[in-house]
Amino acid sequence: DAKTTQPNSMESNEEEPVHLPCNHSTISGTDYIHWYRQLPSQGPEYVIHGLTSNVNNRMASLAIAEDRKSSTLILHRATLRDAAVYYCILSAYGGATNKLIFGTGTLLAVQP
Amino acid sequence: DAGVTQSPTHLIKTRGQHVTLRCSPISGHKSVSWYQQVLGQGPQFIFQYYEKEERGRGNFPDRFSARQFPNYSSELNVNALLLGDSALYLCASSFRDRESSPLHFGNGTRLTVT
């Protein structure tokens, strides 16, 4: 399974944009890029996923580099509720399962 | 709409005992997956079931087993508990078993083995 590299922690101020980076230099052409987050004392929560093109949804935006070796999760206006561990995960397209291989993620702290 | 529900929320067992954890998926979801999360680490894949058939198994010993019922609910069983089995056990459901189908997680069962 292709691996991802994320910073251990980041800090942001409330109501400012947050850019969470993820490196995946060994990504294959058929790997999807997924982002999940885990708030304290809760299970992981789906945020967004994409293959090649940038993606937007109500929670966030996903910017994928042209060579797909890196991606960035963008929270447009951080709130205190966005404080969580953010996981960047690759999963193979066309596989028999949608299992996820989690790393240790990025712990995002949001300051008021 | 009800999310993924897991029971019990907390459980304390003794080494050598057996435990059964239960999961009810979101209505309409046919795939259920189980993950183990040790403190300070990301969740680790244990099993996936789709339409009552096992679709994937992680690197866990045979003491771990699971099944999915006709109503798509699922059980995770762990025999001969070890101290190292203490963890948060997460269940996730999805509509399909394909990579484009996001997982929806429950809040887990916290298992403590003493």
Short mmCIF file of C-alpha atoms in Angstrom, two decimals:
data_model
loop_
_atom_site.label_atom_id
_atom_site.label_comp_id
_atom_site.label_asym_id
_atom_site.label_seq_id
_atom_site.Cartn_x
_atom_site.Cartn_y
_atom_site.Cartn_z
CA ASP A 1 0.00 0.00 0.00
CA ALA A 2 1.30 3.46 -0.95
CA LYS A 3 2.29 5.59 2.03
CA THR A 4 1.61 9.22 2.87
CA THR A 5 3.65 11.73 4.86
CA GLN A 6 2.00 14.42 6.94
CA PRO A 7 3.29 16.90 9.53
CA ASN A 8 2.69 15.69 13.06
CA SER A 9 0.93 18.88 14.11
CA MET A 10 -0.21 22.29 12.90
CA GLU A 11 -1.78 25.35 14.46
CA SER A 12 -4.32 27.74 13.07
CA ASN A 13 -6.35 30.71 14.22
CA GLU A 14 -10.11 30.67 14.22
CA GLU A 15 -11.77 32.00 11.05
CA GLU A 16 -8.54 31.79 9.05
CA PRO A 17 -7.91 29.34 6.20
CA VAL A 18 -5.93 26.19 6.94
CA HIS A 19 -3.81 24.28 4.44
CA LEU A 20 -2.98 20.73 5.51
CA PRO A 21 -0.27 19.17 3.33
CA CYS A 22 0.22 15.53 2.40
CA ASN A 23 3.05 13.96 0.43
CA HIS A 24 2.51 10.71 -1.44
CA SER A 25 5.46 10.40 -3.78
CA THR A 26 4.86 6.69 -4.45
CA ILE A 27 1.24 7.13 -5.50
CA SER A 28 0.14 5.03 -8.45
CA GLY A 29 -2.06 6.28 -11.24
CA THR A 30 -5.08 4.46 -9.87
CA ASP A 31 -4.84 5.51 -6.20
CA TYR A 32 -7.60 7.67 -4.77
CA ILE A 33 -6.62 10.32 -2.19
CA HIS A 34 -8.91 10.36 0.85
CA TRP A 35 -9.06 12.68 3.84
CA TYR A 36 -10.70 11.76 7.10
CA ARG A 37 -10.61 13.55 10.42
CA GLN A 38 -11.08 12.36 13.97
CA LEU A 39 -12.39 14.64 16.67
CA PRO A 40 -11.62 13.78 20.29
CA SER A 41 -13.56 10.78 21.60
CA GLN A 42 -15.20 10.13 18.23
CA GLY A 43 -14.71 7.82 15.28
CA PRO A 44 -13.10 9.13 12.09
CA GLU A 45 -15.26 11.29 9.86
CA TYR A 46 -15.08 11.39 6.06
CA VAL A 47 -13.99 14.78 4.73
CA ILE A 48 -13.30 14.50 1.01
CA HIS A 49 -11.67 12.36 -1.65
CA GLY A 50 -10.39 12.74 -5.21
CA LEU A 51 -8.42 11.07 -7.97
CA THR A 52 -6.88 13.70 -10.26
CA SER A 53 -8.93 16.89 -10.28
CA ASN A 54 -9.41 19.33 -7.43
CA VAL A 55 -12.57 18.66 -5.43
CA ASN A 56 -14.84 20.85 -3.35
CA ASN A 57 -17.59 19.99 -0.90
CA ARG A 58 -19.35 21.70 1.96
CA MET A 59 -16.61 20.77 4.41
CA ALA A 60 -13.39 21.45 2.53
CA SER A 61 -11.46 21.59 -0.72
CA LEU A 62 -8.88 19.13 -1.97
CA ALA A 63 -6.09 20.46 -4.16
CA ILE A 64 -4.12 17.76 -5.98
CA ALA A 65 -0.73 18.52 -7.52
CA GLU A 66 -0.41 18.00 -11.23
CA ASP A 67 2.02 15.08 -10.74
CA ARG A 68 -0.24 13.76 -7.93
CA LYS A 69 2.73 13.33 -5.61
CA SER A 70 1.22 15.70 -3.10
CA SER A 71 -2.14 17.12 -2.09
CA THR A 72 -3.50 19.77 0.24
CA LEU A 73 -6.67 19.78 2.27
CA ILE A 74 -8.03 23.30 2.57
CA LEU A 75 -10.40 24.38 5.32
CA HIS A 76 -11.60 27.78 4.20
CA ARG A 77 -12.44 29.21 7.62
CA ALA A 78 -11.27 27.22 10.62
CA THR A 79 -13.58 26.93 13.59
CA LEU A 80 -12.88 25.50 17.02
CA ARG A 81 -14.84 22.42 15.97
CA ASP A 82 -12.21 21.73 13.28
CA ALA A 83 -9.61 20.87 15.93
CA ALA A 84 -8.94 17.20 15.18
CA VAL A 85 -6.47 14.68 13.79
CA TYR A 86 -6.54 14.79 9.98
CA TYR A 87 -5.61 11.67 8.05
CA CYS A 88 -4.49 11.60 4.41
CA ILE A 89 -4.97 8.09 2.99
CA LEU A 90 -4.47 6.42 -0.38
CA SER A 91 -6.64 3.57 -1.61
CA ALA A 92 -6.33 1.61 -4.79
CA TYR A 93 -8.92 2.08 -7.52
CA GLY A 94 -10.47 -1.16 -8.68
CA GLY A 95 -9.52 -3.05 -5.56
CA ALA A 96 -11.76 -5.59 -3.97
CA THR A 97 -12.24 -3.52 -0.84
CA ASN A 98 -12.41 0.07 0.29
CA LYS A 99 -10.21 -0.60 3.30
CA LEU A 100 -8.18 2.35 4.54
CA ILE A 101 -4.59 2.29 5.77
CA PHE A 102 -4.31 5.07 8.35
CA GLY A 103 -1.06 6.73 9.34
CA THR A 104 -0.67 8.89 12.43
CA GLY A 105 -2.15 12.00 10.79
CA THR A 106 -1.79 15.71 11.54
CA LEU A 107 -3.09 17.07 14.83
CA LEU A 108 -4.66 20.44 14.05
CA ALA A 109 -5.03 22.91 16.92
CA VAL A 110 -7.33 25.90 16.38
CA GLN A 111 -6.77 28.95 18.55
CA PRO A 112 -9.65 31.35 19.32
CA ASP B 1 -30.86 9.60 10.12
CA ALA B 2 -29.18 7.22 12.55
CA GLY B 3 -25.48 6.82 12.07
CA VAL B 4 -23.41 3.72 12.73
CA THR B 5 -24.18 2.42 16.19
CA GLN B 6 -21.88 0.25 18.26
CA SER B 7 -22.45 -1.58 21.50
CA PRO B 8 -21.34 -1.61 24.18
CA THR B 9 -19.56 1.74 24.41
CA HIS B 10 -17.18 0.55 27.10
CA LEU B 11 -16.14 -2.90 28.25
CA ILE B 12 -13.70 -4.31 30.79
CA LYS B 13 -12.53 -7.90 30.43
CA THR B 14 -9.90 -10.13 32.00
CA ARG B 15 -7.05 -11.80 30.14
CA GLY B 16 -8.13 -15.07 28.56
CA GLN B 17 -11.80 -14.12 28.29
CA HIS B 18 -13.83 -13.76 25.14
CA VAL B 19 -15.59 -10.62 23.90
CA THR B 20 -18.28 -9.86 21.31
CA LEU B 21 -18.69 -6.37 19.91
CA ARG B 22 -21.73 -5.36 17.87
CA CYS B 23 -22.32 -2.90 15.06
CA SER B 24 -25.40 -1.68 13.24
CA PRO B 25 -24.65 0.04 9.93
CA ILE B 26 -26.40 3.01 8.42
CA SER B 27 -29.65 1.95 6.79
CA GLY B 28 -29.02 0.90 3.19
CA HIS B 29 -25.31 0.27 3.70
CA LYS B 30 -24.26 -3.26 2.81
CA SER B 31 -20.60 -3.16 3.78
CA VAL B 32 -19.23 -3.21 7.31
CA SER B 33 -15.58 -2.87 8.32
CA TRP B 34 -13.83 -3.22 11.66
CA TYR B 35 -10.79 -1.26 12.82
CA GLN B 36 -8.67 -1.32 15.95
CA GLN B 37 -7.24 1.93 17.29
CA VAL B 38 -4.55 1.82 19.94
CA LEU B 39 -3.96 5.03 21.89
CA GLY B 40 -1.85 7.52 19.93
CA GLN B 41 -2.09 5.65 16.62
CA GLY B 42 -4.35 5.69 13.61
CA PRO B 43 -6.99 2.99 13.19
CA GLN B 44 -5.79 -0.36 11.86
CA PHE B 45 -7.92 -2.45 9.49
CA ILE B 46 -9.19 -5.78 10.85
CA PHE B 47 -12.01 -7.03 8.58
CA GLN B 48 -14.40 -5.99 5.86
CA TYR B 49 -17.68 -7.69 4.99
CA TYR B 50 -19.94 -7.00 2.04
CA GLU B 51 -23.23 -8.79 1.49
CA LYS B 52 -22.32 -11.20 4.31
CA GLU B 53 -19.08 -12.28 2.66
CA GLU B 54 -15.61 -11.49 3.94
CA ARG B 55 -13.90 -9.12 1.51
CA GLY B 56 -10.72 -8.37 3.37
CA ARG B 57 -8.73 -9.29 6.46
CA GLY B 58 -5.95 -7.32 8.08
CA ASN B 59 -2.87 -8.59 9.84
CA PHE B 60 -4.57 -9.88 12.98
CA PRO B 61 -4.33 -13.31 14.63
CA ASP B 62 -7.01 -15.97 14.26
CA ARG B 63 -8.30 -15.03 17.71
CA PHE B 64 -10.13 -12.27 15.87
CA SER B 65 -13.20 -13.25 13.87
CA ALA B 66 -16.27 -11.49 12.56
CA ARG B 67 -19.47 -12.09 10.70
CA GLN B 68 -22.23 -10.12 9.02
CA PHE B 69 -25.89 -10.95 9.38
CA PRO B 70 -28.70 -10.83 6.78
CA ASN B 71 -29.76 -7.40 8.11
CA TYR B 72 -26.13 -6.24 7.48
CA SER B 73 -25.33 -5.80 11.15
CA SER B 74 -22.05 -7.30 12.27
CA GLU B 75 -20.23 -8.82 15.22
CA LEU B 76 -16.53 -8.81 16.02
CA ASN B 77 -15.36 -11.62 18.28
CA VAL B 78 -12.03 -11.79 20.06
CA ASN B 79 -11.00 -14.94 21.92
CA ALA B 80 -8.32 -15.48 24.55
CA LEU B 81 -7.95 -11.77 25.25
CA LEU B 82 -4.49 -10.34 25.79
CA LEU B 83 -3.53 -7.11 27.50
CA GLY B 84 -2.48 -5.80 24.07
CA ASP B 85 -6.03 -6.12 22.80
CA SER B 86 -6.97 -3.09 24.88
CA ALA B 87 -8.02 -0.51 22.30
CA LEU B 88 -10.86 1.39 20.71
CA TYR B 89 -12.69 -0.86 18.25
CA LEU B 90 -14.33 1.04 15.43
CA CYS B 91 -17.00 -0.13 13.06
CA ALA B 92 -17.56 1.58 9.73
CA SER B 93 -20.25 1.10 7.13
CA SER B 94 -20.42 2.04 3.47
CA PHE B 95 -22.89 1.62 0.67
CA ARG B 96 -20.46 -0.39 -1.43
CA ASP B 97 -17.13 -2.09 -0.94
CA ARG B 98 -15.42 0.06 -3.57
CA GLU B 99 -12.79 2.77 -3.14
CA SER B 100 -15.19 5.53 -4.16
CA SER B 101 -17.61 4.68 -1.35
CA PRO B 102 -16.75 6.69 1.78
CA LEU B 103 -16.69 4.98 5.16
CA HIS B 104 -18.98 6.15 7.96
CA PHE B 105 -17.58 5.33 11.38
CA GLY B 106 -19.28 4.77 14.69
CA ASN B 107 -17.80 6.16 17.89
CA GLY B 108 -16.38 2.80 18.86
CA THR B 109 -16.24 0.39 21.74
CA ARG B 110 -13.51 1.05 24.29
CA LEU B 111 -12.17 -2.36 25.40
CA THR B 112 -9.92 -2.60 28.44
CA VAL B 113 -8.27 -5.93 29.20
CA THR B 114 -6.89 -6.34 32.72
#
